[in-house]
């Protein structure tokens, strides 16, 4: 096993250990605690192709009390590093998202979201190299290029984009609606649909595309433990989304999230997202992208602060190297 695989094996082992160590207790949560449940992390896909298209989120299969309104804002910094015979990518992407969720009644809910994704120097190369050196892990070619670069090269489609710091990568609005199918004390099942419009008016990532998605959300909870699952599919009519790279018309997504209530104010969360390869452009981009997440949520009286880290696994050249997200969610 090479050093990079050892790094990801250690990360997975830590994730699974923390996940299942919480399964010892089974105290019943109060109705107030259930009402305050914020569900899975509000963390978006970070794999380069999936993050710049409509990719379903892991969501709760449970509804909230009628007329519940949640406002949220999140920020993410990510480092993309990929180098194969077919393509290469070395850049930073950053996300700012704001949105609102409204539980209309016992069955229907709506969510409106805006996400701006842009290229800016977040200095993660320095942190990543220091981490690799500290644990004796190979740099996988990072030490052979300049730090803080902004380069994408896909010769198959004549894509050569360089020095694009400061450019908008995507500028997207999405509308999500869900319908509650089944809900009781332990089980929740809902179906949802999304409409998504991404418009970048100028620059190397200029685009205008409209996409749709359907997803099924199933959740189970007992005591301090909650599990949320996703099965979704997205459709896009325009097959060129990011830098003229050809996207597939359909893409499937699945995911699972586990939440453990440490105390009334503290939650530990871990998630796994698996996205179908978004493109047949090259051998690696056509492979599934897998993201592991570790998260922590702190509950205030009317809101929650979330922190999460995303680490790619299995296919190193089809997903973001590492990403960090911080967000705040407020209930009214």
Coordinates of C-alpha atoms in Angstrom, one line a residue:
X1 CA 0.0 0.0 0.0
X2 CA 1.5 3.4 -1.0
X3 CA 1.6 6.4 1.3
X4 CA -1.4 8.2 -0.3
X5 CA -3.6 5.1 0.2
X6 CA -2.4 4.9 3.8
X7 CA -3.5 8.4 4.4
X8 CA -7.0 7.7 3.1
X9 CA -7.2 4.4 4.9
X10 CA -6.4 6.1 8.2
X11 CA -9.1 8.8 7.5
X12 CA -11.7 6.1 6.8
X13 CA -10.8 4.1 9.9
X14 CA -11.1 7.2 12.1
X15 CA -14.5 8.1 10.5
X16 CA -15.9 4.6 11.0
X17 CA -14.6 4.3 14.6
X18 CA -16.2 7.6 15.6
X19 CA -19.4 6.7 13.8
X20 CA -20.0 3.4 15.5
X21 CA -18.6 4.3 18.9
X22 CA -21.7 6.4 19.4
X23 CA -24.0 3.4 19.0
X24 CA -23.6 2.3 22.6
X25 CA -26.3 4.6 24.1
X26 CA -30.0 4.6 23.2
X27 CA -31.6 7.3 25.4
X28 CA -34.8 8.7 23.9
X29 CA -34.6 12.3 22.7
X30 CA -37.3 14.7 23.8
X31 CA -39.8 16.2 21.5
X32 CA -38.0 19.5 21.8
X33 CA -34.7 17.9 20.8
X34 CA -36.3 16.3 17.8
X35 CA -37.9 19.6 16.7
X36 CA -34.4 21.2 16.9
X37 CA -32.9 18.5 14.6
X38 CA -31.2 20.1 11.6
X39 CA -30.7 16.9 9.7
X40 CA -27.6 16.3 7.6
X41 CA -24.8 18.8 7.1
X42 CA -25.6 21.7 4.8
X43 CA -22.5 20.8 2.7
X44 CA -22.4 20.8 -1.1
X45 CA -20.6 18.5 -3.5
X46 CA -17.0 19.5 -3.9
X47 CA -15.8 17.2 -6.7
X48 CA -14.9 19.6 -9.6
X49 CA -17.5 18.6 -12.2
X50 CA -20.2 17.7 -9.7
X51 CA -19.8 20.9 -7.7
X52 CA -20.4 23.1 -10.8
X53 CA -23.6 21.3 -11.8
X54 CA -26.8 20.2 -10.0
X55 CA -25.9 17.4 -7.6
X56 CA -28.5 16.3 -5.0
X57 CA -27.8 17.0 -1.4
X58 CA -28.3 14.4 1.4
X59 CA -31.5 15.7 3.1
X60 CA -33.7 14.7 6.0
X61 CA -36.6 12.4 5.3
X62 CA -38.6 14.0 8.2
X63 CA -40.6 17.2 8.0
X64 CA -40.6 20.1 10.4
X65 CA -43.5 21.7 12.2
X66 CA -45.8 23.6 9.7
X67 CA -44.6 27.2 9.1
X68 CA -41.1 26.5 10.2
X69 CA -38.7 28.8 8.4
X70 CA -34.9 28.2 8.3
X71 CA -32.4 30.8 6.9
X72 CA -28.8 29.7 6.3
X73 CA -25.4 30.8 5.0
X74 CA -22.3 28.7 4.3
X75 CA -18.8 29.2 3.1
X76 CA -16.4 26.6 1.7
X77 CA -12.7 26.7 0.7
X78 CA -11.4 23.8 -1.4
X79 CA -8.3 22.7 -3.2
X80 CA -8.4 20.8 -6.5
X81 CA -5.4 18.7 -7.5
X82 CA -5.5 16.2 -10.3
X83 CA -2.9 15.0 -12.8
X84 CA -3.3 12.2 -15.3
X85 CA -2.2 11.5 -18.9
X86 CA -5.6 12.8 -20.1
X87 CA -6.0 16.0 -18.1
X88 CA -4.7 18.1 -15.2
X89 CA -6.3 20.6 -12.8
X90 CA -4.6 22.6 -10.1
X91 CA -6.7 25.4 -8.6
X92 CA -8.7 26.7 -5.6
X93 CA -12.5 27.0 -5.6
X94 CA -14.5 28.8 -3.0
X95 CA -18.2 28.8 -2.3
X96 CA -20.6 31.2 -0.7
X97 CA -24.2 30.0 -0.3
X98 CA -27.3 31.6 1.1
X99 CA -30.9 30.3 1.2
X100 CA -34.1 29.7 3.0
X101 CA -36.3 26.7 3.8
X102 CA -40.1 26.9 4.4
X103 CA -42.2 24.0 5.7
X104 CA -45.6 25.0 4.2
X105 CA -47.7 22.3 5.9
X106 CA -47.3 18.7 7.1
X107 CA -46.6 17.5 3.5
X108 CA -45.0 20.2 1.5
X109 CA -41.8 22.2 1.9
X110 CA -39.8 24.7 -0.3
X111 CA -36.2 25.8 -0.4
X112 CA -34.5 28.5 -2.4
X113 CA -30.7 28.6 -2.6
X114 CA -28.1 30.8 -4.3
X115 CA -24.4 29.7 -4.6
X116 CA -21.5 31.7 -6.0
X117 CA -18.4 29.6 -6.7
X118 CA -15.2 31.5 -7.6
X119 CA -11.5 31.1 -7.9
X120 CA -9.4 32.8 -5.2
X121 CA -6.2 32.0 -3.3
X122 CA -7.2 30.3 0.0
X123 CA -3.7 29.1 0.7
X124 CA -4.7 25.4 1.1
X125 CA -1.6 24.3 -0.8
X126 CA 0.6 25.4 2.1
X127 CA -1.6 23.5 4.6
X128 CA -1.8 20.4 2.5
X129 CA 2.0 20.2 1.9
X130 CA 2.7 20.8 5.6
X131 CA 0.2 18.0 6.5
X132 CA 1.8 15.6 4.1
X133 CA 5.3 16.4 5.3
X134 CA 4.3 16.1 9.0
X135 CA 2.9 12.6 8.5
X136 CA 5.6 11.5 5.9
X137 CA 3.1 11.2 3.1
X138 CA 4.1 11.8 -0.6
X139 CA 3.1 15.0 -2.3
X140 CA 1.7 13.3 -5.4
X141 CA 3.4 15.8 -7.6
X142 CA 2.4 18.9 -5.8
X143 CA 6.0 19.8 -5.0
X144 CA 6.8 19.8 -8.7
X145 CA 4.7 22.8 -9.6
X146 CA 4.3 26.3 -8.2
X147 CA 2.0 26.8 -5.2
X148 CA -1.3 28.6 -5.5
X149 CA -1.8 28.0 -9.3
X150 CA -5.0 28.2 -11.3
X151 CA -4.7 25.8 -14.2
X152 CA -7.1 23.4 -16.1
X153 CA -6.0 21.4 -19.1
X154 CA -8.1 18.9 -21.0
X155 CA -6.5 18.4 -24.4
X156 CA -9.3 16.1 -25.6
X157 CA -11.6 19.1 -25.9
X158 CA -8.9 21.8 -26.5
X159 CA -9.4 23.2 -23.0
X160 CA -6.5 25.2 -21.7
X161 CA -7.4 27.7 -19.0
X162 CA -4.6 29.3 -17.0
X163 CA -4.2 32.1 -14.5
X164 CA -7.9 32.4 -13.8
X165 CA -7.7 33.6 -10.2
X166 CA -10.6 36.0 -9.5
X167 CA -13.0 34.4 -12.1
X168 CA -16.5 33.2 -11.3
X169 CA -16.7 29.4 -11.9
X170 CA -20.5 29.1 -11.4
X171 CA -23.3 31.4 -10.3
X172 CA -26.4 29.2 -9.6
X173 CA -29.9 29.5 -8.3
X174 CA -31.8 26.4 -7.3
X175 CA -35.4 25.8 -6.1
X176 CA -36.2 22.6 -4.2
X177 CA -39.6 21.2 -3.3
X178 CA -40.4 18.1 -1.2
X179 CA -43.5 16.0 -0.4
X180 CA -43.8 13.9 2.7
X181 CA -44.8 10.3 1.9
X182 CA -44.5 8.6 5.3
X183 CA -43.6 9.9 8.7
X184 CA -43.8 8.4 12.2
X185 CA -41.7 8.4 15.4
X186 CA -38.7 6.5 13.8
X187 CA -39.1 6.7 10.1
X188 CA -39.4 9.4 7.5
X189 CA -39.7 9.2 3.7
X190 CA -40.0 12.1 1.3
X191 CA -39.5 12.8 -2.4
X192 CA -38.1 16.0 -3.7
X193 CA -37.4 17.8 -7.0
X194 CA -35.0 20.6 -7.9
X195 CA -34.8 23.2 -10.6
X196 CA -31.3 24.7 -11.1
X197 CA -30.1 27.6 -13.3
X198 CA -26.4 28.5 -13.6
X199 CA -25.4 31.7 -15.5
X200 CA -21.9 33.0 -15.9
X201 CA -22.0 36.0 -18.3
X202 CA -18.3 36.3 -19.1
X203 CA -14.9 34.8 -18.6
X204 CA -13.4 31.4 -19.2
X205 CA -16.3 29.7 -17.5
X206 CA -19.1 31.5 -19.4
X207 CA -22.2 29.4 -19.5
X208 CA -26.0 29.3 -19.2
X209 CA -27.5 26.0 -18.3
X210 CA -30.7 24.7 -16.8
X211 CA -30.9 21.4 -14.9
X212 CA -33.4 19.3 -13.0
X213 CA -33.1 16.6 -10.3
X214 CA -35.3 14.1 -8.5
X215 CA -34.4 12.5 -5.2
X216 CA -35.7 10.1 -2.5
X217 CA -34.9 10.8 1.1
X218 CA -35.3 8.2 3.8
X219 CA -34.3 8.8 7.5
X220 CA -34.4 6.7 10.6
X221 CA -33.9 8.0 14.2
X222 CA -33.9 6.5 17.7
X223 CA -32.7 8.2 20.8
X224 CA -29.5 10.0 20.1
X225 CA -28.9 8.4 16.7
X226 CA -30.2 9.6 13.3
X227 CA -29.4 8.2 9.9
X228 CA -30.3 10.0 6.6
X229 CA -30.0 8.5 3.1
X230 CA -30.2 9.8 -0.4
X231 CA -30.9 8.3 -3.8
X232 CA -31.0 10.9 -6.6
X233 CA -30.7 11.5 -10.3
X234 CA -30.0 14.8 -12.1
X235 CA -30.6 15.7 -15.8
X236 CA -29.1 18.4 -17.9
X237 CA -30.0 19.4 -21.4
X238 CA -26.8 21.4 -22.1
X239 CA -23.9 19.0 -22.0
X240 CA -21.2 21.6 -21.7
X241 CA -21.1 23.0 -18.2
X242 CA -17.5 23.6 -16.9
X243 CA -15.0 24.9 -19.5
X244 CA -16.6 23.1 -22.4
X245 CA -16.0 19.7 -20.8
X246 CA -18.7 17.3 -22.1
X247 CA -21.1 16.3 -19.3
X248 CA -23.4 13.3 -19.3
X249 CA -27.1 14.0 -19.6
X250 CA -28.0 11.9 -16.6
X251 CA -26.0 11.4 -13.4
X252 CA -26.9 9.4 -10.3
X253 CA -26.0 10.3 -6.7
X254 CA -26.3 8.5 -3.4
X255 CA -25.3 9.2 0.1
X256 CA -25.7 8.4 3.8
X257 CA -25.3 10.6 6.9
X258 CA -25.1 9.6 10.5
X259 CA -25.7 12.0 13.4
X260 CA -25.0 11.3 17.0
X261 CA -26.3 13.7 19.7
X262 CA -23.4 14.1 22.2
X263 CA -25.5 16.5 24.3
X264 CA -28.4 18.9 23.7
X265 CA -26.1 21.4 22.2
X266 CA -23.5 19.3 20.5
X267 CA -23.8 16.9 17.5
X268 CA -21.2 14.7 15.7
X269 CA -21.9 13.9 12.0
X270 CA -20.2 11.8 9.4
X271 CA -21.3 11.4 5.8
X272 CA -20.4 9.5 2.6
X273 CA -21.3 10.8 -0.8
X274 CA -20.9 8.8 -4.0
X275 CA -21.5 10.5 -7.4
X276 CA -21.6 8.9 -10.7
X277 CA -18.9 10.0 -13.1
X278 CA -20.2 13.3 -14.6
X279 CA -18.4 12.9 -18.0
X280 CA -17.0 10.4 -20.4
X281 CA -14.4 12.9 -21.5
X282 CA -11.5 10.9 -19.9
X283 CA -11.1 7.6 -18.1
X284 CA -10.8 9.2 -14.6
X285 CA -13.6 11.7 -15.0
X286 CA -16.0 8.9 -16.0
X287 CA -15.4 7.1 -12.7
X288 CA -17.5 7.6 -9.6
X289 CA -16.4 10.3 -7.2
X290 CA -16.5 9.5 -3.4
X291 CA -16.4 12.0 -0.6
X292 CA -16.1 11.4 3.1
X293 CA -17.2 14.1 5.5
X294 CA -16.6 14.7 9.2
X295 CA -18.7 17.4 10.8
X296 CA -19.6 19.0 14.1
X297 CA -22.7 21.1 14.9
X298 CA -23.2 23.4 17.9
X299 CA -26.9 24.3 18.7
X300 CA -27.8 27.8 20.0
X301 CA -31.3 28.8 21.2
X302 CA -32.6 29.5 17.7
X303 CA -29.9 28.2 15.4
X304 CA -26.9 26.0 14.7
X305 CA -23.2 26.5 13.7
X306 CA -21.7 23.8 11.5
X307 CA -18.1 22.9 10.7
X308 CA -17.2 20.1 8.3
X309 CA -14.2 18.7 6.4
X310 CA -14.4 16.8 3.1
X311 CA -11.7 14.3 2.1
X312 CA -11.7 12.5 -1.3
X313 CA -11.1 8.7 -1.4
X314 CA -10.5 6.0 -4.0
X315 CA -10.3 8.1 -7.2
X316 CA -7.8 10.8 -6.4
X317 CA -8.1 12.5 -9.8
X318 CA -11.9 12.9 -9.9
X319 CA -12.6 14.8 -6.7
X320 CA -11.5 17.7 -4.7
X321 CA -8.3 17.1 -2.6
X322 CA -9.7 18.6 0.6
X323 CA -12.3 21.2 1.5
X324 CA -13.6 22.9 4.7
X325 CA -17.0 24.4 5.3
X326 CA -18.5 26.6 8.0
X327 CA -22.1 27.6 8.1
X328 CA -24.9 29.0 10.2
X329 CA -28.6 27.9 10.2
X330 CA -31.3 29.9 11.9
X331 CA -34.8 28.8 12.7
X332 CA -37.9 31.0 13.0

